[in-house]
Amino acid sequence: MRNARALGGEAARWLDDLPNLLAELRCEWGFTLGRPLSGGNSAFVAEVTTAQGEPAVLKAAIAGYEPLAGEARTLELAGGRGYARLLRSDLRRGVLLIERLGAPVSSRGLSVDRQIEVLCEALRQAWRPLEDPGGLQTGVDKADWHEAFLQESWEALGRPCPEWLVAHAITLCGRRRAAYAPQGSLLLHGDPHEENALADPLRPGAWRFVDPDGLFAEPAYDLAVLMRGWTEEILAGDPVEAGRARCRRLAELAAQPAAAIWEWGIIERVSTGLLLIKLEAQARGSAMLQVAQAWAAADA
């Protein structure tokens, strides 16, 4: 609700019309609506029970904020392997019905290092080759998106970080764009943080993902999302030393190049820091940018 109001315009109108949308879907799809789920940033998410008695989750995305086409395509391609199964979709209205999984990795009281191990193991199960992107964003598209967002947001938000940091992140976008190679790309999640990996109710000890962005790119991109997380731990000591150690650990666990993980990690931190400020989460955004600045300075 906060994000929809902060975005305004189409997003705010979507929020006002959400009760009508849910009423229409209940009639058309025949589900029973249960409790809303917390933690969503870009959609209304709630437990439902289908007409066949199957536990499921309804996701209704904020209009104009985060299109669901990539998510739906990824879930279709995965077919339940590494991801929740897609049960039904209506992209025109921005809604998905997916299999209900268990609790997220973040709720299990695991250490940060153990969460990273679990997420890397789940990613290795979820990553898969594709013959072609098939409408998914590529590594080039992702670098282009970050570059445009950085250029537009920094000025619009009142320059909340040094200009050289944004310039450095844009330079890194150019490097990752140039490094894109279809033969080295896989189907990626795009945002595999600890809230998006849920316990598999069919296989104790296993995890499957929800909420994929859908991306055809080098696996280092997914690992860079884990570089973006757990900011308080990074800031508890020397942020550069902690960042380098995490980067090495990710490279080891997933057998991917550390340099690519590091570069995408800086890009992710600068973009996400600006996005958080845009969404009025000033403290979190500033902390994200503080780490990014330390890492980027270490590259000089």
Coordinates of C-alpha atoms in Angstrom, one line a residue:
M1 CA 0.0 0.0 0.0
R2 CA 2.8 2.4 0.9
N3 CA 4.6 1.8 -2.4
A4 CA 1.5 2.1 -4.5
R5 CA 0.7 5.4 -2.8
A6 CA 4.3 6.6 -3.2
L7 CA 4.3 5.8 -6.9
G8 CA 0.9 7.6 -7.4
G9 CA -1.0 7.8 -10.7
E10 CA -1.9 4.4 -12.2
A11 CA -0.5 2.6 -9.1
A12 CA -2.6 4.6 -6.7
R13 CA -5.7 4.0 -8.9
W14 CA -4.9 0.3 -8.9
L15 CA -4.9 0.2 -5.1
D16 CA -8.3 1.9 -4.9
D17 CA -9.7 -0.6 -7.3
L18 CA -8.1 -3.7 -5.7
P19 CA -11.3 -4.8 -3.8
N20 CA -13.2 -4.9 -7.1
L21 CA -10.5 -6.8 -8.8
L22 CA -10.4 -9.4 -6.1
A23 CA -14.2 -9.8 -6.2
E24 CA -14.1 -10.4 -10.0
L25 CA -11.4 -13.0 -9.7
R26 CA -13.2 -14.9 -6.9
C27 CA -16.2 -15.2 -9.2
E28 CA -14.3 -16.1 -12.4
W29 CA -11.6 -18.4 -10.9
G30 CA -13.7 -19.9 -8.2
F31 CA -11.2 -19.7 -5.3
T32 CA -11.8 -18.9 -1.7
L33 CA -9.7 -15.9 -0.5
G34 CA -7.7 -16.4 2.6
R35 CA -5.3 -14.2 4.6
P36 CA -3.0 -11.6 2.9
L37 CA 0.7 -12.4 3.1
S38 CA 3.1 -9.8 4.4
G39 CA 6.4 -8.6 2.8
G40 CA 5.3 -7.9 -0.7
N41 CA 6.7 -4.7 -2.3
S42 CA 5.2 -4.8 -5.7
A43 CA 2.0 -6.8 -5.4
F44 CA -1.0 -7.8 -3.2
V45 CA -0.4 -11.4 -2.3
A46 CA -2.8 -13.7 -0.4
E47 CA -3.4 -17.3 0.3
V48 CA -6.3 -18.9 -1.6
T49 CA -7.9 -22.3 -1.9
T50 CA -8.9 -23.3 -5.4
A51 CA -12.2 -24.8 -6.4
Q52 CA -10.5 -28.2 -6.4
G53 CA -9.3 -27.7 -2.8
E54 CA -5.7 -27.0 -3.6
P55 CA -3.8 -24.5 -1.5
A56 CA -2.5 -21.7 -3.7
V57 CA -1.3 -18.1 -3.7
L58 CA -2.8 -15.2 -5.6
K59 CA -0.5 -12.4 -6.8
A60 CA -2.0 -9.1 -8.1
A61 CA 0.8 -6.8 -9.2
I62 CA 0.7 -3.0 -8.8
A63 CA -0.3 -1.5 -12.1
G64 CA 2.5 0.1 -14.0
Y65 CA 5.2 -0.9 -11.6
E66 CA 6.4 -4.4 -12.3
P67 CA 5.0 -6.4 -15.3
L68 CA 4.4 -10.1 -14.7
A69 CA 5.2 -11.4 -18.2
G70 CA 8.7 -12.4 -17.3
E71 CA 7.6 -14.1 -14.1
A72 CA 4.8 -16.0 -15.8
R73 CA 7.2 -17.1 -18.6
T74 CA 9.8 -18.2 -16.1
L75 CA 7.4 -20.3 -14.1
E76 CA 6.0 -21.9 -17.3
L77 CA 9.5 -22.8 -18.5
A78 CA 10.4 -24.2 -15.1
G79 CA 7.4 -26.4 -14.8
G80 CA 7.8 -26.7 -11.1
R81 CA 11.5 -27.5 -11.1
G82 CA 13.2 -25.0 -8.8
Y83 CA 10.1 -22.8 -8.8
A84 CA 6.5 -22.9 -7.6
R85 CA 4.1 -24.2 -10.3
L86 CA 2.0 -21.7 -12.2
L87 CA -1.6 -22.7 -12.0
R88 CA -3.3 -19.8 -13.9
S89 CA -2.5 -16.3 -15.2
D90 CA -4.2 -13.2 -16.6
L91 CA -1.4 -10.8 -17.7
R92 CA -3.9 -8.2 -18.9
R93 CA -5.0 -7.7 -15.3
G94 CA -1.6 -8.5 -13.8
V95 CA -2.6 -11.5 -11.7
L96 CA -1.1 -15.0 -11.2
L97 CA -2.3 -18.0 -9.3
I98 CA 0.6 -20.2 -8.2
E99 CA 1.3 -23.2 -6.0
R100 CA 1.6 -22.5 -2.3
L101 CA 5.0 -23.4 -0.8
G102 CA 6.2 -23.2 2.7
A103 CA 8.0 -20.6 4.8
P104 CA 10.9 -18.5 3.4
V105 CA 14.6 -19.1 4.1
S106 CA 14.7 -15.9 6.1
S107 CA 12.3 -17.3 8.7
R108 CA 14.4 -20.3 9.7
G109 CA 16.8 -18.5 12.0
L110 CA 19.8 -19.5 9.9
S111 CA 23.1 -17.6 9.9
V112 CA 23.7 -15.4 6.9
D113 CA 26.4 -17.8 5.6
R114 CA 24.0 -20.7 5.8
Q115 CA 21.3 -18.7 4.0
I116 CA 23.7 -18.0 1.3
E117 CA 24.6 -21.7 1.0
V118 CA 20.9 -22.6 0.8
L119 CA 20.2 -20.0 -1.8
C120 CA 23.2 -21.0 -4.0
E121 CA 22.1 -24.6 -3.8
A122 CA 18.5 -23.7 -4.8
L123 CA 19.8 -21.5 -7.7
R124 CA 21.9 -24.4 -9.1
Q125 CA 18.7 -26.4 -9.2
A126 CA 16.7 -23.6 -10.8
W127 CA 19.2 -22.4 -13.4
R128 CA 18.8 -24.0 -16.8
P129 CA 19.9 -23.5 -20.4
L130 CA 17.6 -22.1 -23.1
E131 CA 17.9 -22.2 -26.8
D132 CA 16.9 -18.5 -27.0
P133 CA 15.6 -15.8 -24.7
G134 CA 12.0 -16.2 -26.0
G135 CA 10.9 -12.8 -24.9
L136 CA 12.8 -12.7 -21.6
Q137 CA 15.1 -9.8 -20.7
T138 CA 18.7 -10.5 -21.6
G139 CA 21.9 -9.5 -19.8
V140 CA 22.1 -6.6 -22.3
D141 CA 18.5 -5.5 -21.5
K142 CA 19.3 -5.6 -17.7
A143 CA 22.4 -3.5 -18.1
D144 CA 20.4 -1.0 -20.2
W145 CA 17.7 -0.9 -17.6
H146 CA 20.1 -0.2 -14.8
E147 CA 21.9 2.5 -16.7
A148 CA 18.7 4.3 -17.6
F149 CA 17.4 4.0 -14.0
L150 CA 20.6 5.4 -12.6
Q151 CA 20.7 8.3 -14.9
E152 CA 17.1 9.3 -14.4
S153 CA 16.8 8.6 -10.6
W154 CA 19.9 10.3 -9.2
E155 CA 19.0 13.7 -10.4
A156 CA 15.2 13.3 -9.7
L157 CA 15.9 12.3 -6.1
G158 CA 18.1 15.3 -5.3
R159 CA 21.5 13.6 -5.8
P160 CA 21.4 11.4 -2.7
C161 CA 24.9 10.0 -3.4
P162 CA 28.2 11.3 -5.0
E163 CA 28.0 11.7 -8.8
W164 CA 31.2 9.6 -9.2
L165 CA 29.4 6.6 -7.6
V166 CA 26.6 6.7 -10.2
A167 CA 29.2 7.3 -13.0
H168 CA 31.1 4.2 -11.8
A169 CA 28.0 2.1 -11.7
I170 CA 27.2 3.2 -15.3
T171 CA 30.7 2.2 -16.4
L172 CA 30.1 -1.2 -14.8
C173 CA 26.8 -1.5 -16.7
G174 CA 28.8 -1.0 -19.9
R175 CA 31.3 -3.8 -18.9
R176 CA 28.5 -6.3 -18.2
R177 CA 26.7 -5.4 -21.4
A178 CA 29.9 -6.0 -23.4
A179 CA 30.4 -9.3 -21.5
Y180 CA 27.0 -10.7 -22.5
A181 CA 27.2 -13.9 -24.5
P182 CA 24.2 -16.1 -25.3
Q183 CA 26.3 -19.3 -25.0
G184 CA 27.2 -18.5 -21.4
S185 CA 23.7 -17.4 -20.4
L186 CA 21.1 -19.3 -18.5
L187 CA 17.5 -18.9 -17.4
L188 CA 17.9 -16.8 -14.2
H189 CA 15.5 -15.8 -11.4
G190 CA 16.6 -12.1 -11.4
D191 CA 15.8 -11.4 -7.7
P192 CA 16.6 -14.6 -5.7
H193 CA 16.8 -13.1 -2.2
E194 CA 16.1 -14.9 1.1
E195 CA 12.3 -14.0 1.0
N196 CA 11.9 -15.5 -2.4
A197 CA 13.2 -19.0 -1.6
L198 CA 10.4 -21.0 0.1
A199 CA 10.4 -24.5 1.7
D200 CA 9.3 -27.3 -0.7
P201 CA 6.3 -29.0 1.0
L202 CA 6.9 -32.1 -1.1
R203 CA 10.6 -32.5 -0.3
P204 CA 11.8 -31.8 3.3
G205 CA 15.0 -29.8 3.3
A206 CA 14.6 -28.6 -0.3
W207 CA 13.7 -25.0 -1.5
R208 CA 11.9 -23.6 -4.5
F209 CA 11.7 -20.0 -5.7
V210 CA 8.8 -17.6 -6.2
D211 CA 8.5 -14.1 -7.8
P212 CA 11.1 -14.4 -10.5
D213 CA 11.8 -11.5 -12.8
G214 CA 12.8 -13.9 -15.5
L215 CA 16.2 -13.2 -17.2
F216 CA 18.5 -14.8 -19.8
A217 CA 22.0 -13.7 -18.6
E218 CA 25.2 -14.8 -16.9
P219 CA 24.6 -16.5 -13.6
A220 CA 26.7 -13.9 -11.8
Y221 CA 23.7 -11.6 -12.0
D222 CA 21.6 -13.8 -9.6
L223 CA 24.6 -14.1 -7.3
A224 CA 24.9 -10.3 -7.2
V225 CA 21.5 -10.1 -5.6
L226 CA 23.0 -11.9 -2.7
M227 CA 25.7 -9.2 -2.6
R228 CA 22.9 -6.7 -2.2
G229 CA 21.5 -8.4 0.9
W230 CA 22.2 -8.3 4.7
T231 CA 23.5 -4.8 4.7
E232 CA 23.8 -4.5 8.5
E233 CA 26.2 -7.4 8.6
I234 CA 28.4 -5.7 5.9
L235 CA 28.4 -2.5 7.9
A236 CA 29.3 -4.2 11.2
G237 CA 32.9 -4.3 10.2
D238 CA 35.1 -3.2 7.2
P239 CA 32.5 -3.1 4.4
V240 CA 35.1 -3.7 1.7
E241 CA 36.7 -6.7 3.4
A242 CA 33.2 -8.2 4.2
G243 CA 32.1 -7.6 0.6
R244 CA 35.1 -9.2 -0.9
A245 CA 34.7 -12.2 1.4
R246 CA 31.1 -12.6 0.4
C247 CA 32.0 -12.3 -3.3
R248 CA 34.6 -15.0 -2.9
R249 CA 32.2 -17.3 -1.1
L250 CA 29.5 -16.9 -3.8
A251 CA 32.0 -17.5 -6.5
E252 CA 33.1 -20.7 -4.8
L253 CA 29.6 -22.0 -4.0
A254 CA 28.3 -21.5 -7.6
A255 CA 31.5 -21.9 -9.6
Q256 CA 31.1 -18.4 -11.2
P257 CA 33.6 -15.6 -11.8
A258 CA 34.1 -13.3 -8.8
A259 CA 34.8 -10.3 -11.0
A260 CA 31.4 -10.4 -12.6
I261 CA 29.6 -11.0 -9.3
W262 CA 31.4 -8.0 -7.8
E263 CA 30.5 -5.7 -10.7
W264 CA 26.9 -6.6 -10.8
G265 CA 26.8 -6.4 -7.0
I266 CA 27.9 -2.7 -7.1
I267 CA 25.3 -2.0 -9.8
E268 CA 22.6 -3.7 -7.8
R269 CA 23.4 -1.8 -4.6
V270 CA 23.4 1.6 -6.3
S271 CA 20.2 1.0 -8.2
T272 CA 18.5 -0.5 -5.2
G273 CA 19.6 2.3 -2.9
L274 CA 18.1 4.8 -5.2
L275 CA 14.9 2.8 -5.6
L276 CA 14.5 2.5 -1.8
I277 CA 14.8 6.3 -1.5
K278 CA 12.3 6.7 -4.2
L279 CA 9.9 4.4 -2.2
E280 CA 10.5 6.6 0.9
A281 CA 12.7 4.0 2.7
Q282 CA 15.4 6.6 3.3
A283 CA 17.4 4.8 6.0
R284 CA 17.6 1.5 4.1
G285 CA 18.5 3.3 0.9
S286 CA 21.2 5.4 2.5
A287 CA 22.8 2.3 4.1
M288 CA 22.7 0.5 0.7
L289 CA 24.5 3.4 -1.0
Q290 CA 27.0 3.6 1.9
V291 CA 28.2 0.1 1.1
A292 CA 28.1 0.7 -2.6
Q293 CA 30.3 3.8 -2.2
A294 CA 32.9 1.8 -0.1
W295 CA 33.0 -1.0 -2.7
A296 CA 33.3 1.4 -5.7
A297 CA 36.0 3.4 -4.0
A298 CA 38.0 0.1 -3.5
D299 CA 37.9 -0.3 -7.4
A300 CA 39.7 3.0 -7.9

